[in-house]
PDB file of C-alpha atoms in Angstrom:
ATOM      1  CA  UNK Y   1      -4.741  29.654 -12.135  1.00  0.00           C
ATOM      2  CA  UNK Y   2      -3.008  26.646 -13.428  1.00  0.00           C
ATOM      3  CA  UNK Y   3      -2.806  24.471 -16.887  1.00  0.00           C
ATOM      4  CA  UNK Y   4      -4.469  21.416 -15.764  1.00  0.00           C
ATOM      5  CA  UNK Y   5      -3.019  19.202 -18.998  1.00  0.00           C
ATOM      6  CA  UNK Y   6       0.543  20.476 -17.777  1.00  0.00           C
ATOM      7  CA  UNK Y   7      -0.128  19.807 -14.074  1.00  0.00           C
ATOM      8  CA  UNK Y   8      -1.164  16.350 -14.872  1.00  0.00           C
ATOM      9  CA  UNK Y   9       1.756  15.792 -16.776  1.00  0.00           C
ATOM     10  CA  UNK Y  10       3.909  17.171 -13.836  1.00  0.00           C
ATOM     11  CA  UNK Y  11       2.396  15.140 -11.426  1.00  0.00           C
ATOM     12  CA  UNK Y  12       2.889  11.776 -13.268  1.00  0.00           C
ATOM     13  CA  UNK Y  13       6.664  12.799 -13.425  1.00  0.00           C
ATOM     14  CA  UNK Y  14       6.676  13.374  -9.818  1.00  0.00           C
ATOM     15  CA  UNK Y  15       4.691   9.952  -8.892  1.00  0.00           C
ATOM     16  CA  UNK Y  16       7.059   8.099 -11.318  1.00  0.00           C
ATOM     17  CA  UNK Y  17      10.276   9.623  -9.780  1.00  0.00           C
ATOM     18  CA  UNK Y  18       8.540   8.724  -6.222  1.00  0.00           C
ATOM     19  CA  UNK Y  19       7.779   5.246  -7.301  1.00  0.00           C
ATOM     20  CA  UNK Y  20      11.482   4.684  -8.378  1.00  0.00           C
ATOM     21  CA  UNK Y  21      12.812   6.106  -5.173  1.00  0.00           C
ATOM     22  CA  UNK Y  22      10.340   4.242  -2.955  1.00  0.00           C
ATOM     23  CA  UNK Y  23      11.394   0.804  -4.440  1.00  0.00           C
ATOM     24  CA  UNK Y  24      15.152   1.681  -4.175  1.00  0.00           C
ATOM     25  CA  UNK Y  25      14.319   2.601  -0.544  1.00  0.00           C
ATOM     26  CA  UNK Y  26      12.707  -0.909   0.105  1.00  0.00           C
ATOM     27  CA  UNK Y  27      15.592  -2.617  -1.450  1.00  0.00           C
ATOM     28  CA  UNK Y  28      18.139  -0.651   0.691  1.00  0.00           C
ATOM     29  CA  UNK Y  29      15.885  -1.677   3.714  1.00  0.00           C
ATOM     30  CA  UNK Y  30      15.684  -5.240   2.630  1.00  0.00           C
ATOM     31  CA  UNK Y  31      19.537  -5.649   2.113  1.00  0.00           C
ATOM     32  CA  UNK Y  32      19.954  -3.850   5.703  1.00  0.00           C
ATOM     33  CA  UNK Y  33      17.617  -6.105   7.287  1.00  0.00           C
ATOM     34  CA  UNK Y  34      19.105  -9.116   6.099  1.00  0.00           C
ATOM     35  CA  UNK Y  35      22.454  -8.099   7.186  1.00  0.00           C
ATOM     36  CA  UNK Y  36      24.015  -8.952   3.409  1.00  0.00           C
ATOM     37  CA  UNK Y  37      27.474  -7.253   2.473  1.00  0.00           C
ATOM     38  CA  UNK Y  38      25.436  -4.454   0.440  1.00  0.00           C
ATOM     39  CA  UNK Y  39      23.361  -3.755   3.513  1.00  0.00           C
ATOM     40  CA  UNK Y  40      26.364  -3.042   5.550  1.00  0.00           C
ATOM     41  CA  UNK Y  41      27.787  -0.755   2.834  1.00  0.00           C
ATOM     42  CA  UNK Y  42      24.652   1.251   2.731  1.00  0.00           C
ATOM     43  CA  UNK Y  43      24.873   1.548   6.556  1.00  0.00           C
ATOM     44  CA  UNK Y  44      28.309   2.879   6.448  1.00  0.00           C
ATOM     45  CA  UNK Y  45      27.484   4.991   3.366  1.00  0.00           C
ATOM     46  CA  UNK Y  46      24.269   6.656   5.682  1.00  0.00           C
ATOM     47  CA  UNK Y  47      26.866   7.085   8.485  1.00  0.00           C
ATOM     48  CA  UNK Y  48      29.455   8.492   6.255  1.00  0.00           C
ATOM     49  CA  UNK Y  49      27.375  11.170   4.597  1.00  0.00           C
ATOM     50  CA  UNK Y  50      25.586  12.246   7.616  1.00  0.00           C
ATOM     51  CA  UNK Y  51      28.915  12.915   9.589  1.00  0.00           C
ATOM     52  CA  UNK Y  52      31.271  14.039   7.181  1.00  0.00           C
ATOM     53  CA  UNK Y  53      31.076  17.607   5.577  1.00  0.00           C
ATOM     54  CA  UNK Y  54      31.826  16.324   1.858  1.00  0.00           C
ATOM     55  CA  UNK Y  55      28.212  17.251   0.522  1.00  0.00           C
ATOM     56  CA  UNK Y  56      28.548  20.404  -1.842  1.00  0.00           C
ATOM     57  CA  UNK Y  57      26.011  22.660  -0.805  1.00  0.00           C
ATOM     58  CA  UNK Y  58      25.571  24.380  -4.027  1.00  0.00           C
ATOM     59  CA  UNK Y  59      25.092  21.474  -6.103  1.00  0.00           C
ATOM     60  CA  UNK Y  60      24.057  18.895  -3.469  1.00  0.00           C
ATOM     61  CA  UNK Y  61      26.395  16.334  -5.138  1.00  0.00           C
ATOM     62  CA  UNK Y  62      28.149  14.193  -2.560  1.00  0.00           C
ATOM     63  CA  UNK Y  63      32.215  13.540  -3.394  1.00  0.00           C
ATOM     64  CA  UNK Y  64      31.701   9.958  -4.607  1.00  0.00           C
ATOM     65  CA  UNK Y  65      35.333   9.144  -4.872  1.00  0.00           C
ATOM     66  CA  UNK Y  66      36.065  10.061  -1.504  1.00  0.00           C
ATOM     67  CA  UNK Y  67      33.257   7.978  -0.267  1.00  0.00           C
ATOM     68  CA  UNK Y  68      34.386   5.004  -2.122  1.00  0.00           C
ATOM     69  CA  UNK Y  69      37.796   5.382  -1.212  1.00  0.00           C
ATOM     70  CA  UNK Y  70      36.474   5.345   2.678  1.00  0.00           C
ATOM     71  CA  UNK Y  71      34.375   2.349   2.157  1.00  0.00           C
ATOM     72  CA  UNK Y  72      37.411   0.384   0.575  1.00  0.00           C
ATOM     73  CA  UNK Y  73      39.539   1.313   3.401  1.00  0.00           C
ATOM     74  CA  UNK Y  74      36.611   0.208   5.929  1.00  0.00           C
ATOM     75  CA  UNK Y  75      37.414  -3.164   4.403  1.00  0.00           C
ATOM     76  CA  UNK Y  76      34.472  -3.779   1.864  1.00  0.00           C
ATOM     77  CA  UNK Y  77      35.585  -5.383  -1.667  1.00  0.00           C
ATOM     78  CA  UNK Y  78      35.978  -2.716  -4.292  1.00  0.00           C
ATOM     79  CA  UNK Y  79      33.997  -4.684  -6.788  1.00  0.00           C
ATOM     80  CA  UNK Y  80      30.788  -4.784  -4.161  1.00  0.00           C
ATOM     81  CA  UNK Y  81      31.430  -1.162  -3.492  1.00  0.00           C
ATOM     82  CA  UNK Y  82      31.267  -0.152  -6.971  1.00  0.00           C
TER      83      UNK Y  82
ATOM     84  CA  UNK Z   1     -22.752   0.560  -6.648  1.00  0.00           C
ATOM     85  CA  UNK Z   2     -23.409   1.508  -3.303  1.00  0.00           C
ATOM     86  CA  UNK Z   3     -20.564  -0.325  -2.083  1.00  0.00           C
ATOM     87  CA  UNK Z   4     -18.171   1.185  -4.503  1.00  0.00           C
ATOM     88  CA  UNK Z   5     -19.082   4.368  -3.356  1.00  0.00           C
ATOM     89  CA  UNK Z   6     -18.556   3.838   0.294  1.00  0.00           C
ATOM     90  CA  UNK Z   7     -15.100   2.458  -0.457  1.00  0.00           C
ATOM     91  CA  UNK Z   8     -13.752   5.326  -2.531  1.00  0.00           C
ATOM     92  CA  UNK Z   9     -15.405   8.321  -0.924  1.00  0.00           C
ATOM     93  CA  UNK Z  10     -14.326   7.478   2.573  1.00  0.00           C
ATOM     94  CA  UNK Z  11     -10.617   7.299   1.652  1.00  0.00           C
ATOM     95  CA  UNK Z  12      -8.582  10.623   2.974  1.00  0.00           C
ATOM     96  CA  UNK Z  13      -6.852  10.990  -0.359  1.00  0.00           C
ATOM     97  CA  UNK Z  14     -10.195  11.756  -2.073  1.00  0.00           C
ATOM     98  CA  UNK Z  15     -11.364  14.149   0.742  1.00  0.00           C
ATOM     99  CA  UNK Z  16     -10.929  17.401  -1.322  1.00  0.00           C
ATOM    100  CA  UNK Z  17     -13.090  16.053  -4.243  1.00  0.00           C
ATOM    101  CA  UNK Z  18     -17.013  17.266  -4.480  1.00  0.00           C
ATOM    102  CA  UNK Z  19     -19.792  14.778  -4.275  1.00  0.00           C
ATOM    103  CA  UNK Z  20     -19.979  14.706  -8.020  1.00  0.00           C
ATOM    104  CA  UNK Z  21     -16.161  14.200  -8.697  1.00  0.00           C
ATOM    105  CA  UNK Z  22     -16.160  11.463  -5.865  1.00  0.00           C
ATOM    106  CA  UNK Z  23     -19.096   9.753  -7.985  1.00  0.00           C
ATOM    107  CA  UNK Z  24     -16.907   9.837 -11.137  1.00  0.00           C
ATOM    108  CA  UNK Z  25     -13.918   8.253  -8.955  1.00  0.00           C
ATOM    109  CA  UNK Z  26     -16.152   5.418  -7.582  1.00  0.00           C
ATOM    110  CA  UNK Z  27     -16.607   4.213 -11.187  1.00  0.00           C
ATOM    111  CA  UNK Z  28     -12.793   3.335 -11.328  1.00  0.00           C
ATOM    112  CA  UNK Z  29     -13.030   1.535  -8.035  1.00  0.00           C
ATOM    113  CA  UNK Z  30     -13.218  -2.160  -7.154  1.00  0.00           C
ATOM    114  CA  UNK Z  31     -13.481  -3.194  -3.693  1.00  0.00           C
ATOM    115  CA  UNK Z  32     -11.819  -6.710  -2.425  1.00  0.00           C
ATOM    116  CA  UNK Z  33     -11.865  -8.099   1.047  1.00  0.00           C
ATOM    117  CA  UNK Z  34      -8.923 -10.141   2.262  1.00  0.00           C
ATOM    118  CA  UNK Z  35      -9.106 -12.639   5.240  1.00  0.00           C
ATOM    119  CA  UNK Z  36      -6.158 -12.640   7.742  1.00  0.00           C
ATOM    120  CA  UNK Z  37      -3.019 -14.159   6.434  1.00  0.00           C
ATOM    121  CA  UNK Z  38      -4.210 -14.070   2.794  1.00  0.00           C
ATOM    122  CA  UNK Z  39      -1.738 -12.851   0.023  1.00  0.00           C
ATOM    123  CA  UNK Z  40      -2.684  -9.760  -2.090  1.00  0.00           C
ATOM    124  CA  UNK Z  41       0.623 -10.304  -4.482  1.00  0.00           C
ATOM    125  CA  UNK Z  42       3.713 -12.054  -4.538  1.00  0.00           C
ATOM    126  CA  UNK Z  43       7.236 -11.014  -5.654  1.00  0.00           C
ATOM    127  CA  UNK Z  44       7.417 -11.519  -9.299  1.00  0.00           C
ATOM    128  CA  UNK Z  45       3.745 -11.000 -10.097  1.00  0.00           C
ATOM    129  CA  UNK Z  46       2.742  -8.700 -12.740  1.00  0.00           C
ATOM    130  CA  UNK Z  47       2.199  -5.377 -11.331  1.00  0.00           C
ATOM    131  CA  UNK Z  48      -1.084  -3.729 -12.994  1.00  0.00           C
ATOM    132  CA  UNK Z  49      -2.939  -2.908 -10.085  1.00  0.00           C
ATOM    133  CA  UNK Z  50      -2.760  -0.015  -7.685  1.00  0.00           C
ATOM    134  CA  UNK Z  51      -4.134  -0.683  -4.406  1.00  0.00           C
ATOM    135  CA  UNK Z  52      -5.575   1.509  -1.436  1.00  0.00           C
ATOM    136  CA  UNK Z  53      -6.395   0.223   1.933  1.00  0.00           C
ATOM    137  CA  UNK Z  54      -9.724   0.908   3.074  1.00  0.00           C
ATOM    138  CA  UNK Z  55      -9.309  -0.844   6.641  1.00  0.00           C
ATOM    139  CA  UNK Z  56      -7.351  -3.701   8.110  1.00  0.00           C
ATOM    140  CA  UNK Z  57      -3.357  -3.929   7.863  1.00  0.00           C
ATOM    141  CA  UNK Z  58      -1.188  -5.037   5.183  1.00  0.00           C
ATOM    142  CA  UNK Z  59       2.688  -6.338   5.644  1.00  0.00           C
ATOM    143  CA  UNK Z  60       5.094  -5.633   2.810  1.00  0.00           C
ATOM    144  CA  UNK Z  61       7.808  -8.162   2.943  1.00  0.00           C
ATOM    145  CA  UNK Z  62      10.479 -10.115   1.005  1.00  0.00           C
ATOM    146  CA  UNK Z  63      11.795 -13.694   1.504  1.00  0.00           C
ATOM    147  CA  UNK Z  64      15.574 -13.725   1.780  1.00  0.00           C
ATOM    148  CA  UNK Z  65      17.539 -16.394   0.074  1.00  0.00           C
ATOM    149  CA  UNK Z  66      17.745 -18.326   3.587  1.00  0.00           C
ATOM    150  CA  UNK Z  67      14.075 -18.601   3.524  1.00  0.00           C
ATOM    151  CA  UNK Z  68      13.606 -15.837   6.113  1.00  0.00           C
ATOM    152  CA  UNK Z  69      10.580 -13.482   5.883  1.00  0.00           C
ATOM    153  CA  UNK Z  70      11.942  -9.942   6.043  1.00  0.00           C
ATOM    154  CA  UNK Z  71       9.283  -7.143   6.969  1.00  0.00           C
ATOM    155  CA  UNK Z  72       9.638  -4.033   5.063  1.00  0.00           C
ATOM    156  CA  UNK Z  73       6.501  -2.057   5.978  1.00  0.00           C
ATOM    157  CA  UNK Z  74       2.958  -2.345   7.620  1.00  0.00           C
ATOM    158  CA  UNK Z  75       0.399  -0.513   5.862  1.00  0.00           C
ATOM    159  CA  UNK Z  76      -2.989   0.892   7.394  1.00  0.00           C
ATOM    160  CA  UNK Z  77      -6.205   2.500   6.267  1.00  0.00           C
ATOM    161  CA  UNK Z  78      -5.599   5.126   3.772  1.00  0.00           C
ATOM    162  CA  UNK Z  79      -2.044   3.897   2.565  1.00  0.00           C
ATOM    163  CA  UNK Z  80      -1.405   3.349  -0.939  1.00  0.00           C
ATOM    164  CA  UNK Z  81       0.881   0.315  -2.555  1.00  0.00           C
ATOM    165  CA  UNK Z  82       1.431  -1.515  -5.652  1.00  0.00           C
ATOM    166  CA  UNK Z  83       2.435   2.287  -6.919  1.00  0.00           C
ATOM    167  CA  UNK Z  84       4.932   0.765  -9.446  1.00  0.00           C
ATOM    168  CA  UNK Z  85       2.124  -0.030 -11.352  1.00  0.00           C
ATOM    169  CA  UNK Z  86       2.590   3.223 -13.024  1.00  0.00           C
ATOM    170  CA  UNK Z  87       5.420   1.988 -15.216  1.00  0.00           C
ATOM    171  CA  UNK Z  88       4.559  -0.657 -17.771  1.00  0.00           C
ATOM    172  CA  UNK Z  89       6.009  -4.300 -17.846  1.00  0.00           C
ATOM    173  CA  UNK Z  90       7.069  -4.298 -14.270  1.00  0.00           C
ATOM    174  CA  UNK Z  91       6.806  -7.105 -11.655  1.00  0.00           C
ATOM    175  CA  UNK Z  92       6.285  -6.595  -7.946  1.00  0.00           C
ATOM    176  CA  UNK Z  93       9.370  -6.456  -6.057  1.00  0.00           C
ATOM    177  CA  UNK Z  94       8.178  -7.908  -2.886  1.00  0.00           C
ATOM    178  CA  UNK Z  95       5.090  -9.838  -1.419  1.00  0.00           C
ATOM    179  CA  UNK Z  96       1.788  -8.461   0.432  1.00  0.00           C
ATOM    180  CA  UNK Z  97      -0.289 -10.128   2.645  1.00  0.00           C
ATOM    181  CA  UNK Z  98      -2.889  -9.057   5.049  1.00  0.00           C
ATOM    182  CA  UNK Z  99      -2.339  -8.891   8.854  1.00  0.00           C
ATOM    183  CA  UNK Z 100      -5.929  -8.581   9.848  1.00  0.00           C
ATOM    184  CA  UNK Z 101      -9.197  -8.827   8.019  1.00  0.00           C
ATOM    185  CA  UNK Z 102      -8.864  -6.274   5.293  1.00  0.00           C
ATOM    186  CA  UNK Z 103     -10.459  -4.481   2.718  1.00  0.00           C
ATOM    187  CA  UNK Z 104      -8.839  -2.853  -0.211  1.00  0.00           C
ATOM    188  CA  UNK Z 105      -9.963  -0.609  -3.205  1.00  0.00           C
ATOM    189  CA  UNK Z 106      -8.259  -1.187  -6.399  1.00  0.00           C
ATOM    190  CA  UNK Z 107      -7.445   0.805  -9.615  1.00  0.00           C
ATOM    191  CA  UNK Z 108      -6.058  -0.709 -12.911  1.00  0.00           C
ATOM    192  CA  UNK Z 109      -3.202   0.741 -14.299  1.00  0.00           C
ATOM    193  CA  UNK Z 110      -5.110   2.154 -17.439  1.00  0.00           C
ATOM    194  CA  UNK Z 111      -7.516   4.102 -14.772  1.00  0.00           C
ATOM    195  CA  UNK Z 112      -4.910   5.252 -12.543  1.00  0.00           C
ATOM    196  CA  UNK Z 113      -4.135   8.384 -14.968  1.00  0.00           C
ATOM    197  CA  UNK Z 114      -7.706   9.399 -14.640  1.00  0.00           C
ATOM    198  CA  UNK Z 115      -7.421   9.670 -10.637  1.00  0.00           C
ATOM    199  CA  UNK Z 116      -4.443  11.980 -11.204  1.00  0.00           C
ATOM    200  CA  UNK Z 117      -6.752  14.585 -13.426  1.00  0.00           C
ATOM    201  CA  UNK Z 118      -7.845  16.170 -10.206  1.00  0.00           C
ATOM    202  CA  UNK Z 119      -4.597  17.958  -9.008  1.00  0.00           C
ATOM    203  CA  UNK Z 120      -6.036  17.841  -5.470  1.00  0.00           C
ATOM    204  CA  UNK Z 121      -6.129  13.999  -5.434  1.00  0.00           C
ATOM    205  CA  UNK Z 122      -2.893  13.608  -7.084  1.00  0.00           C
ATOM    206  CA  UNK Z 123      -1.185  15.949  -4.557  1.00  0.00           C
ATOM    207  CA  UNK Z 124      -2.783  13.834  -1.852  1.00  0.00           C
ATOM    208  CA  UNK Z 125      -1.021  10.680  -3.359  1.00  0.00           C
ATOM    209  CA  UNK Z 126       2.172  12.432  -3.659  1.00  0.00           C
ATOM    210  CA  UNK Z 127       2.140  13.577  -0.220  1.00  0.00           C
ATOM    211  CA  UNK Z 128       1.056  10.068   0.880  1.00  0.00           C
ATOM    212  CA  UNK Z 129       3.976   8.189  -1.078  1.00  0.00           C
ATOM    213  CA  UNK Z 130       6.319  11.302   0.100  1.00  0.00           C
ATOM    214  CA  UNK Z 131       5.912  10.652   3.732  1.00  0.00           C
ATOM    215  CA  UNK Z 132       6.279   6.761   3.106  1.00  0.00           C
ATOM    216  CA  UNK Z 133       9.677   7.499   1.641  1.00  0.00           C
ATOM    217  CA  UNK Z 134      10.489   9.769   4.658  1.00  0.00           C
ATOM    218  CA  UNK Z 135       9.597   6.939   6.735  1.00  0.00           C
ATOM    219  CA  UNK Z 136      11.869   4.463   5.202  1.00  0.00           C
ATOM    220  CA  UNK Z 137      14.719   7.037   5.318  1.00  0.00           C
ATOM    221  CA  UNK Z 138      14.388   7.456   9.189  1.00  0.00           C
ATOM    222  CA  UNK Z 139      14.317   3.699   9.352  1.00  0.00           C
ATOM    223  CA  UNK Z 140      17.439   3.137   7.656  1.00  0.00           C
ATOM    224  CA  UNK Z 141      19.031   5.931   9.535  1.00  0.00           C
ATOM    225  CA  UNK Z 142      17.849   4.221  12.754  1.00  0.00           C
ATOM    226  CA  UNK Z 143      19.496   1.034  11.998  1.00  0.00           C
ATOM    227  CA  UNK Z 144      22.688   2.782  10.833  1.00  0.00           C
ATOM    228  CA  UNK Z 145      23.070   5.007  13.978  1.00  0.00           C
ATOM    229  CA  UNK Z 146      21.084   3.065  16.892  1.00  0.00           C
ATOM    230  CA  UNK Z 147      21.335   0.148  18.906  1.00  0.00           C
ATOM    231  CA  UNK Z 148      18.760  -2.362  19.262  1.00  0.00           C
ATOM    232  CA  UNK Z 149      17.061  -0.687  22.285  1.00  0.00           C
ATOM    233  CA  UNK Z 150      17.350   2.658  20.392  1.00  0.00           C
ATOM    234  CA  UNK Z 151      15.778   1.129  17.420  1.00  0.00           C
ATOM    235  CA  UNK Z 152      12.781  -0.156  19.264  1.00  0.00           C
ATOM    236  CA  UNK Z 153      12.057   2.972  20.987  1.00  0.00           C
ATOM    237  CA  UNK Z 154      12.297   4.815  17.256  1.00  0.00           C
ATOM    238  CA  UNK Z 155      10.086   2.137  16.089  1.00  0.00           C
ATOM    239  CA  UNK Z 156       7.413   2.428  18.754  1.00  0.00           C
ATOM    240  CA  UNK Z 157       7.849   6.542  18.293  1.00  0.00           C
ATOM    241  CA  UNK Z 158       6.942   6.091  14.878  1.00  0.00           C
ATOM    242  CA  UNK Z 159       4.343   3.626  15.216  1.00  0.00           C
ATOM    243  CA  UNK Z 160       2.846   6.083  17.870  1.00  0.00           C
ATOM    244  CA  UNK Z 161       3.095   8.800  15.275  1.00  0.00           C
ATOM    245  CA  UNK Z 162       1.014   6.499  12.780  1.00  0.00           C
ATOM    246  CA  UNK Z 163      -1.412   4.647  15.265  1.00  0.00           C
ATOM    247  CA  UNK Z 164      -1.146   6.705  18.268  1.00  0.00           C
ATOM    248  CA  UNK Z 165      -4.053   7.460  20.671  1.00  0.00           C
ATOM    249  CA  UNK Z 166      -3.711  10.254  23.543  1.00  0.00           C
ATOM    250  CA  UNK Z 167      -4.513   8.429  26.712  1.00  0.00           C
ATOM    251  CA  UNK Z 168      -3.908   9.615  30.582  1.00  0.00           C
ATOM    252  CA  UNK Z 169      -1.593   6.639  30.685  1.00  0.00           C
ATOM    253  CA  UNK Z 170       0.554   7.883  27.593  1.00  0.00           C
ATOM    254  CA  UNK Z 171       0.135   7.447  23.902  1.00  0.00           C
ATOM    255  CA  UNK Z 172      -1.354   4.184  23.128  1.00  0.00           C
ATOM    256  CA  UNK Z 173       0.029   2.349  20.186  1.00  0.00           C
ATOM    257  CA  UNK Z 174      -3.474   1.278  18.642  1.00  0.00           C
ATOM    258  CA  UNK Z 175      -2.552  -1.990  16.635  1.00  0.00           C
ATOM    259  CA  UNK Z 176      -2.039  -5.473  17.897  1.00  0.00           C
ATOM    260  CA  UNK Z 177       1.842  -5.953  17.941  1.00  0.00           C
ATOM    261  CA  UNK Z 178       3.684  -8.842  19.512  1.00  0.00           C
ATOM    262  CA  UNK Z 179       7.510  -9.080  20.488  1.00  0.00           C
ATOM    263  CA  UNK Z 180       8.093 -10.898  17.069  1.00  0.00           C
ATOM    264  CA  UNK Z 181       6.402  -8.342  15.052  1.00  0.00           C
ATOM    265  CA  UNK Z 182       8.461  -5.736  16.853  1.00  0.00           C
ATOM    266  CA  UNK Z 183      11.617  -7.809  16.068  1.00  0.00           C
ATOM    267  CA  UNK Z 184      10.875  -8.232  12.289  1.00  0.00           C
ATOM    268  CA  UNK Z 185      10.475  -4.246  12.208  1.00  0.00           C
ATOM    269  CA  UNK Z 186      13.602  -3.359  14.062  1.00  0.00           C
ATOM    270  CA  UNK Z 187      15.893  -6.223  12.431  1.00  0.00           C
ATOM    271  CA  UNK Z 188      16.773  -7.719  15.684  1.00  0.00           C
ATOM    272  CA  UNK Z 189      15.981 -11.101  17.569  1.00  0.00           C
ATOM    273  CA  UNK Z 190      12.897 -11.568  19.466  1.00  0.00           C
ATOM    274  CA  UNK Z 191      15.217 -12.044  22.749  1.00  0.00           C
ATOM    275  CA  UNK Z 192      17.006  -8.920  22.271  1.00  0.00           C
ATOM    276  CA  UNK Z 193      13.826  -7.122  21.604  1.00  0.00           C
ATOM    277  CA  UNK Z 194      12.293  -8.365  25.002  1.00  0.00           C
ATOM    278  CA  UNK Z 195      15.587  -7.440  26.840  1.00  0.00           C
ATOM    279  CA  UNK Z 196      15.588  -4.024  25.322  1.00  0.00           C
ATOM    280  CA  UNK Z 197      11.660  -3.725  26.018  1.00  0.00           C
ATOM    281  CA  UNK Z 198      12.163  -4.869  29.673  1.00  0.00           C
ATOM    282  CA  UNK Z 199      14.956  -1.990  30.069  1.00  0.00           C
ATOM    283  CA  UNK Z 200      12.684   0.361  28.370  1.00  0.00           C
ATOM    284  CA  UNK Z 201       9.728  -0.435  30.950  1.00  0.00           C
ATOM    285  CA  UNK Z 202      12.391  -0.226  33.902  1.00  0.00           C
ATOM    286  CA  UNK Z 203      13.354   3.381  32.478  1.00  0.00           C
ATOM    287  CA  UNK Z 204       9.755   4.599  32.736  1.00  0.00           C
ATOM    288  CA  UNK Z 205       9.705   5.147  28.624  1.00  0.00           C
ATOM    289  CA  UNK Z 206       7.323   2.144  27.670  1.00  0.00           C
ATOM    290  CA  UNK Z 207       4.494   0.502  29.428  1.00  0.00           C
ATOM    291  CA  UNK Z 208       2.359  -2.653  28.194  1.00  0.00           C
ATOM    292  CA  UNK Z 209      -1.326  -2.502  29.426  1.00  0.00           C
ATOM    293  CA  UNK Z 210      -3.806  -5.144  28.148  1.00  0.00           C
ATOM    294  CA  UNK Z 211      -1.325  -6.207  25.181  1.00  0.00           C
ATOM    295  CA  UNK Z 212      -1.102  -2.978  24.015  1.00  0.00           C
ATOM    296  CA  UNK Z 213       2.226  -0.687  23.883  1.00  0.00           C
ATOM    297  CA  UNK Z 214       2.058   2.774  25.638  1.00  0.00           C
ATOM    298  CA  UNK Z 215       4.602   5.467  25.342  1.00  0.00           C
ATOM    299  CA  UNK Z 216       4.901   7.123  28.594  1.00  0.00           C
ATOM    300  CA  UNK Z 217       4.620  10.755  28.815  1.00  0.00           C
ATOM    301  CA  UNK Z 218       8.340  12.069  29.475  1.00  0.00           C
ATOM    302  CA  UNK Z 219      10.198  15.000  28.346  1.00  0.00           C
ATOM    303  CA  UNK Z 220      13.514  12.985  27.933  1.00  0.00           C
ATOM    304  CA  UNK Z 221      11.651  10.560  25.820  1.00  0.00           C
ATOM    305  CA  UNK Z 222      10.507  13.521  23.437  1.00  0.00           C
ATOM    306  CA  UNK Z 223      14.207  14.345  23.083  1.00  0.00           C
ATOM    307  CA  UNK Z 224      15.446  10.786  22.590  1.00  0.00           C
ATOM    308  CA  UNK Z 225      12.936   9.337  20.185  1.00  0.00           C
ATOM    309  CA  UNK Z 226      12.329  11.186  17.009  1.00  0.00           C
ATOM    310  CA  UNK Z 227       8.902  11.959  17.484  1.00  0.00           C
ATOM    311  CA  UNK Z 228       6.998  15.168  18.114  1.00  0.00           C
TER     312      UNK Z 228
END
């Protein structure tokens, strides 16, 4: 039904990616909760990504240049946004 | 050995295994008890162990530069943490301490791949961590979009999903939680959380009986809070 060895490696890869994303998510949650500059940027990014239709449904890529411009126009420091 | 068998075999992630497979898995386990308030690991410690909560509750948190404790997650029975152990030469990026008397099962980094050899177990672990990631995403979205009252309601709804028990009064959130605990979870002051709870009680969405929170049955509540 399946190749146990291949599945084993595949599961490890999935777990590695999940562990990295969990670490990133916890970091983002920490920055938001302590109300740091990074946390404020993250909240605005979440809002913009959710409310603006800048997502390419074919590639699932987001227009980063547009996002950066929006954040800088909001008043965030460009270096901090980068 | 008996203690080890009881530890691993009762964990949800090993439910799909046969008794013989569970026996193999128990040889990888080490059970540890922690008293309330004890620290399991601190930020900066070498990450070489994966933990599975057998009973009790574990708080994951960071200390800010101002010395404030920032809560990130409360883990309960069947939750996994220390998953960054799968990478070599990493250190913990947060702290973990127990909130109640807690029993955890541990597995070293070297033995962890052996747990993954059974695809059903691997999938259960992936599912558990995937749900955790969804949980964090929902929390961040709540903080980006909702005011304090909304975040309190979202947090109670999320806790009801994890710890909820259906009762005639409503859904009992079956963990001990005070206003400060809730304030730490929603990232607001205790005073604001107390005010928000007052409003929610007046609106008939939340109640407190014998120090436990209840989400009251309300069609409006189901629509407003992000739970089914």
